[in-house]
């Protein structure tokens, strides 16, 4: 009975083989990884049937989404990735060079836009019909952002608050969406240390730990697809001295003293001394109200 069940599994027609998802880790490659000869990604899948020991898996990749061919590729075809996996198990995996996926899909690593591809795992039995057993997605994140624009800089106590706007997309720089993360660099014009901070477009991005009274030059650049390494061009420096020079915070007490006030417990002179008559009047009114 067991032998008969195993035989029926091997002879399942292609239409009866359910598909399960392929997961890739990592699930993307940036421009550097796309052109690498050493970067790899691991495919994992679980077939809906248990393959026999004489069966094999054939891995392939096609440009686009949901693009697996209904015709099982022959071993060595341009779409195939790596060598066939022999001695397969129902839950299986393979480490694949990113370069093999790139070659199979003919993705241009210098393309201006992101390129999705479909990962395909075919079960090829020793006897019976081969079929697509599993499919998934892999992304070549290739877009880079144009140089952003610094729209506002506000000085604070030991810090500068910077607002960045996405640059205008070009034919070669297309990443301008919410996934772009901007790095702001605050460089002192003289002695001092450079500070950096990150954030998204239109957010308040704060360069902290700066020296009050020192002017800074502010620049920004974007990295696309949540920090995948595709760095864009740097903005034009923002150097308005009135906006890019941190200043110490001036509160009420600082203002009072700068206007001529004295330390607590002393007498005020100058402009602040004018408050004394008003204080005396308020005290007299309070005493008058308490009389029967």
Tab-separated table of C-alpha atoms in Angstrom:
chain	number	residue	atom	x	y	z
A	1	UNK	CA	0.000	0.000	0.000
A	2	UNK	CA	2.829	2.411	0.804
A	3	UNK	CA	4.570	1.674	-2.472
A	4	UNK	CA	1.362	2.323	-4.399
A	5	UNK	CA	0.862	5.681	-2.671
A	6	UNK	CA	4.399	6.735	-3.494
A	7	UNK	CA	3.898	5.761	-7.138
A	8	UNK	CA	0.716	7.816	-7.356
A	9	UNK	CA	2.610	10.837	-6.014
A	10	UNK	CA	5.225	10.591	-8.739
A	11	UNK	CA	2.612	10.286	-11.461
A	12	UNK	CA	0.556	13.318	-10.418
A	13	UNK	CA	-0.237	15.437	-13.509
A	14	UNK	CA	0.994	19.015	-13.620
A	15	UNK	CA	-2.460	20.502	-13.067
A	16	UNK	CA	-2.820	18.654	-9.754
A	17	UNK	CA	0.360	20.077	-8.185
A	18	UNK	CA	-0.579	22.985	-5.946
A	19	UNK	CA	1.830	25.909	-5.740
A	20	UNK	CA	3.381	27.174	-2.515
A	21	UNK	CA	5.334	30.418	-2.061
A	22	UNK	CA	9.077	30.775	-2.431
A	23	UNK	CA	10.590	33.119	0.144
A	24	UNK	CA	13.966	34.716	-0.489
A	25	UNK	CA	16.274	36.071	2.207
A	26	UNK	CA	17.295	38.742	1.488
A	27	UNK	CA	14.329	39.469	-0.760
A	28	UNK	CA	16.048	42.281	-2.685
A	29	UNK	CA	19.348	43.402	-4.150
A	30	UNK	CA	20.511	46.993	-4.545
A	31	UNK	CA	22.777	48.222	-7.325
A	32	UNK	CA	25.924	47.012	-5.602
A	33	UNK	CA	24.530	43.531	-4.934
A	34	UNK	CA	23.089	43.335	-8.448
A	35	UNK	CA	26.563	43.722	-9.928
A	36	UNK	CA	28.254	41.510	-7.327
A	37	UNK	CA	29.697	38.092	-8.134
A	38	UNK	CA	29.651	36.975	-4.484
A	39	UNK	CA	26.324	38.146	-2.987
A	40	UNK	CA	23.771	35.379	-2.427
A	41	UNK	CA	20.138	34.974	-1.436
A	42	UNK	CA	18.541	31.857	0.061
A	43	UNK	CA	15.330	30.472	-1.460
A	44	UNK	CA	13.029	28.409	0.779
A	45	UNK	CA	9.892	26.539	-0.227
A	46	UNK	CA	7.651	23.614	0.668
A	47	UNK	CA	6.191	21.480	-2.105
A	48	UNK	CA	2.586	20.329	-1.826
A	49	UNK	CA	3.699	16.731	-2.441
A	50	UNK	CA	6.646	14.744	-1.125
A	51	UNK	CA	9.153	14.197	-3.946
A	52	UNK	CA	10.838	10.869	-4.487
A	53	UNK	CA	14.563	10.399	-4.058
A	54	UNK	CA	15.036	10.174	-7.826
A	55	UNK	CA	13.158	13.415	-8.478
A	56	UNK	CA	14.745	16.849	-8.709
A	57	UNK	CA	13.950	20.533	-8.406
A	58	UNK	CA	14.721	22.941	-11.242
A	59	UNK	CA	15.033	26.608	-10.309
A	60	UNK	CA	14.369	29.472	-12.697
A	61	UNK	CA	13.739	33.221	-12.672
A	62	UNK	CA	11.754	35.459	-15.020
A	63	UNK	CA	11.514	39.245	-15.320
A	64	UNK	CA	8.286	40.742	-14.005
A	65	UNK	CA	5.701	39.648	-11.435
A	66	UNK	CA	3.778	36.343	-11.568
A	67	UNK	CA	5.886	35.495	-14.616
A	68	UNK	CA	6.715	31.793	-14.185
A	69	UNK	CA	6.565	29.950	-17.486
A	70	UNK	CA	3.887	27.257	-17.754
A	71	UNK	CA	6.409	25.272	-19.776
A	72	UNK	CA	9.074	23.726	-17.581
A	73	UNK	CA	12.463	25.009	-18.778
A	74	UNK	CA	15.111	22.533	-19.810
A	75	UNK	CA	18.242	22.237	-17.715
A	76	UNK	CA	20.690	24.905	-18.804
A	77	UNK	CA	18.078	27.176	-20.408
A	78	UNK	CA	18.703	30.907	-20.051
A	79	UNK	CA	15.978	31.197	-17.396
A	80	UNK	CA	17.372	28.468	-15.167
A	81	UNK	CA	19.264	29.408	-12.020
A	82	UNK	CA	22.098	27.200	-10.703
A	83	UNK	CA	22.151	23.438	-11.176
A	84	UNK	CA	19.207	21.107	-10.576
A	85	UNK	CA	18.710	20.063	-6.946
A	86	UNK	CA	18.835	16.298	-6.639
A	87	UNK	CA	17.662	14.217	-3.675
A	88	UNK	CA	14.982	16.801	-2.853
A	89	UNK	CA	12.893	17.049	0.285
A	90	UNK	CA	9.379	18.408	0.596
A	91	UNK	CA	10.617	21.462	2.557
A	92	UNK	CA	13.784	22.498	0.759
A	93	UNK	CA	16.104	25.449	0.209
A	94	UNK	CA	18.978	26.625	-1.954
A	95	UNK	CA	21.589	29.370	-1.759
A	96	UNK	CA	21.603	31.246	-5.060
A	97	UNK	CA	24.031	33.851	-6.357
A	98	UNK	CA	22.296	37.152	-7.093
A	99	UNK	CA	24.336	37.272	-10.310
A	100	UNK	CA	22.579	34.080	-11.460
A	101	UNK	CA	19.159	35.698	-10.969
A	102	UNK	CA	20.378	38.817	-12.771
A	103	UNK	CA	21.682	36.772	-15.703
A	104	UNK	CA	18.500	34.705	-15.974
A	105	UNK	CA	16.292	37.809	-16.061
A	106	UNK	CA	18.663	40.100	-18.012
A	107	UNK	CA	18.107	42.876	-15.466
A	108	UNK	CA	20.219	45.974	-16.128
A	109	UNK	CA	21.917	46.839	-12.818
A	110	UNK	CA	22.140	50.498	-13.891
A	111	UNK	CA	18.416	50.808	-14.651
A	112	UNK	CA	16.684	53.940	-13.368
A	113	UNK	CA	13.724	52.084	-11.855
A	114	UNK	CA	13.248	49.092	-9.560
A	115	UNK	CA	12.904	45.730	-11.308
A	116	UNK	CA	10.776	42.876	-9.845
A	117	UNK	CA	11.439	39.287	-10.873
A	118	UNK	CA	9.595	36.015	-10.252
A	119	UNK	CA	11.328	33.033	-8.636
A	120	UNK	CA	10.107	29.655	-9.894
A	121	UNK	CA	10.711	26.152	-8.534
A	122	UNK	CA	9.685	23.215	-10.736
A	123	UNK	CA	9.378	19.631	-9.528
A	124	UNK	CA	10.711	17.257	-12.160
A	125	UNK	CA	9.877	13.644	-11.221
A	126	UNK	CA	11.817	10.656	-12.472
A	127	UNK	CA	8.562	9.500	-14.119
A	128	UNK	CA	5.425	11.488	-14.781
A	129	UNK	CA	4.814	15.136	-15.538
A	130	UNK	CA	6.984	18.008	-14.327
A	131	UNK	CA	5.156	20.972	-12.823
A	132	UNK	CA	5.578	24.331	-11.138
A	133	UNK	CA	5.792	23.556	-7.417
A	134	UNK	CA	6.488	26.985	-5.928
A	135	UNK	CA	6.865	30.631	-6.917
A	136	UNK	CA	7.853	33.887	-5.236
A	137	UNK	CA	9.198	37.376	-5.761
A	138	UNK	CA	12.607	39.007	-5.683
A	139	UNK	CA	13.275	42.729	-6.245
A	140	UNK	CA	16.218	44.522	-7.764
A	141	UNK	CA	16.035	47.910	-6.034
A	142	UNK	CA	17.872	50.081	-8.541
A	143	UNK	CA	16.246	53.526	-8.399
A	144	UNK	CA	18.265	56.364	-6.878
A	145	UNK	CA	16.932	59.723	-5.632
A	146	UNK	CA	17.738	63.089	-7.198
A	147	UNK	CA	19.471	65.753	-5.136
A	148	UNK	CA	17.002	67.093	-2.537
A	149	UNK	CA	16.330	70.732	-1.666
A	150	UNK	CA	16.759	72.183	1.832
A	151	UNK	CA	13.676	74.347	2.313
A	152	UNK	CA	14.142	75.632	5.864
A	153	UNK	CA	16.729	75.726	8.659
A	154	UNK	CA	15.830	76.944	12.152
A	155	UNK	CA	18.562	77.641	14.738
A	156	UNK	CA	18.229	76.462	18.325
A	157	UNK	CA	20.345	76.009	21.414
A	158	UNK	CA	23.193	73.769	20.221
A	159	UNK	CA	21.164	72.483	17.297
A	160	UNK	CA	19.732	73.208	13.843
A	161	UNK	CA	16.319	71.966	12.690
A	162	UNK	CA	16.329	71.192	8.966
A	163	UNK	CA	13.436	70.495	6.569
A	164	UNK	CA	14.216	68.718	3.288
A	165	UNK	CA	12.068	68.395	0.157
A	166	UNK	CA	12.485	65.622	-2.402
A	167	UNK	CA	14.208	66.635	-5.603
A	168	UNK	CA	12.605	66.533	-9.037
A	169	UNK	CA	12.805	63.147	-10.731
A	170	UNK	CA	14.942	62.853	-13.853
A	171	UNK	CA	15.369	60.144	-16.476
A	172	UNK	CA	18.123	58.568	-14.360
A	173	UNK	CA	17.048	59.601	-10.835
A	174	UNK	CA	13.503	58.443	-10.116
A	175	UNK	CA	13.226	57.674	-6.376
A	176	UNK	CA	11.216	60.485	-4.795
A	177	UNK	CA	8.639	58.619	-2.704
A	178	UNK	CA	8.088	58.211	1.014
A	179	UNK	CA	10.571	55.327	1.160
A	180	UNK	CA	13.504	57.689	0.588
A	181	UNK	CA	15.475	58.479	3.761
A	182	UNK	CA	17.484	61.705	3.824
A	183	UNK	CA	20.776	62.249	5.626
A	184	UNK	CA	21.446	65.841	6.689
A	185	UNK	CA	25.059	66.879	7.335
A	186	UNK	CA	25.899	69.984	9.393
A	187	UNK	CA	29.515	71.016	8.784
A	188	UNK	CA	31.092	73.825	10.890
A	189	UNK	CA	32.648	76.689	8.984
A	190	UNK	CA	35.785	76.605	11.117
A	191	UNK	CA	36.725	74.554	14.164
A	192	UNK	CA	34.278	71.972	15.470
A	193	UNK	CA	32.784	68.606	14.674
A	194	UNK	CA	30.407	67.657	11.862
A	195	UNK	CA	26.994	66.273	12.869
A	196	UNK	CA	24.523	64.184	10.879
A	197	UNK	CA	20.852	63.260	11.273
A	198	UNK	CA	18.305	61.340	9.200
A	199	UNK	CA	14.615	61.601	8.409
A	200	UNK	CA	12.025	61.707	5.647
A	201	UNK	CA	10.969	64.585	3.420
A	202	UNK	CA	9.019	67.385	5.140
A	203	UNK	CA	9.986	66.116	8.623
A	204	UNK	CA	11.964	68.155	11.148
A	205	UNK	CA	15.468	66.668	10.994
A	206	UNK	CA	17.576	67.866	13.925
A	207	UNK	CA	21.377	68.181	13.892
A	208	UNK	CA	22.312	68.194	17.582
A	209	UNK	CA	25.465	68.679	19.613
A	210	UNK	CA	26.449	71.820	17.720
A	211	UNK	CA	28.452	74.813	18.971
A	212	UNK	CA	26.479	77.980	19.635
A	213	UNK	CA	27.702	80.986	17.680
A	214	UNK	CA	29.385	78.853	15.007
A	215	UNK	CA	28.031	78.969	11.467
A	216	UNK	CA	27.358	75.639	9.719
A	217	UNK	CA	26.958	74.603	6.092
A	218	UNK	CA	23.973	72.260	5.644
A	219	UNK	CA	23.740	69.592	2.934
A	220	UNK	CA	21.476	66.577	2.381
A	221	UNK	CA	21.302	63.450	0.231
A	222	UNK	CA	18.741	60.673	-0.137
A	223	UNK	CA	18.991	56.886	0.030
A	224	UNK	CA	16.202	54.978	-1.703
A	225	UNK	CA	14.144	51.970	-0.634
A	226	UNK	CA	14.556	52.300	3.128
A	227	UNK	CA	18.313	52.457	3.193
A	228	UNK	CA	19.170	49.851	0.587
A	229	UNK	CA	22.393	51.634	-0.297
A	230	UNK	CA	21.393	53.458	-3.495
A	231	UNK	CA	22.652	56.911	-2.551
A	232	UNK	CA	21.620	59.933	-4.563
A	233	UNK	CA	23.312	63.235	-5.310
A	234	UNK	CA	24.031	65.807	-2.587
A	235	UNK	CA	22.030	69.011	-2.346
A	236	UNK	CA	23.372	72.522	-2.824
A	237	UNK	CA	24.783	73.732	0.546
A	238	UNK	CA	22.489	75.920	2.661
A	239	UNK	CA	24.642	78.623	4.239
A	240	UNK	CA	22.427	81.537	5.359
A	241	UNK	CA	24.303	82.757	8.494
A	242	UNK	CA	21.150	83.897	10.299
A	243	UNK	CA	19.589	80.433	9.974
A	244	UNK	CA	22.609	78.149	10.244
A	245	UNK	CA	24.206	79.531	13.414
A	246	UNK	CA	22.957	77.885	16.643
A	247	UNK	CA	22.195	80.322	19.458
A	248	UNK	CA	21.747	79.816	23.222
A	249	UNK	CA	18.153	79.701	24.417
A	250	UNK	CA	16.894	82.953	25.973
A	251	UNK	CA	14.124	82.426	28.505
A	252	UNK	CA	12.121	84.901	30.611
A	253	UNK	CA	14.756	85.125	33.356
A	254	UNK	CA	17.547	85.660	30.799
A	255	UNK	CA	15.496	88.443	29.226
A	256	UNK	CA	14.811	90.005	32.628
A	257	UNK	CA	18.508	90.112	33.503
A	258	UNK	CA	19.528	91.437	30.095
A	259	UNK	CA	16.990	94.244	30.598
A	260	UNK	CA	18.754	95.334	33.844
A	261	UNK	CA	17.190	92.995	36.440
A	262	UNK	CA	19.230	91.629	39.336
A	263	UNK	CA	19.515	88.242	41.032
A	264	UNK	CA	16.572	87.070	43.203
A	265	UNK	CA	16.328	88.985	46.512
A	266	UNK	CA	17.957	92.158	45.127
A	267	UNK	CA	16.508	95.448	43.915
A	268	UNK	CA	15.824	96.044	40.249
A	269	UNK	CA	17.175	99.012	38.374
A	270	UNK	CA	16.811	100.385	34.929
A	271	UNK	CA	13.914	99.164	32.851
A	272	UNK	CA	13.111	96.303	35.237
A	273	UNK	CA	12.946	98.799	38.170
A	274	UNK	CA	9.766	100.191	36.650
A	275	UNK	CA	8.005	97.068	37.877
A	276	UNK	CA	8.461	98.085	41.545
A	277	UNK	CA	5.644	100.717	41.731
A	278	UNK	CA	3.218	98.305	40.099
A	279	UNK	CA	4.135	95.589	42.599
A	280	UNK	CA	3.618	98.009	45.510
A	281	UNK	CA	0.193	99.027	44.197
A	282	UNK	CA	-0.895	95.393	43.896
A	283	UNK	CA	0.225	94.743	47.488
A	284	UNK	CA	-1.781	97.747	48.787
A	285	UNK	CA	-4.909	96.619	46.989
A	286	UNK	CA	-4.565	93.143	48.481
A	287	UNK	CA	-4.326	94.589	52.034
A	288	UNK	CA	-7.341	96.826	51.448
A	289	UNK	CA	-9.501	93.862	50.408
A	290	UNK	CA	-8.666	91.991	53.617
A	291	UNK	CA	-9.935	94.828	55.904
A	292	UNK	CA	-13.407	94.309	57.455
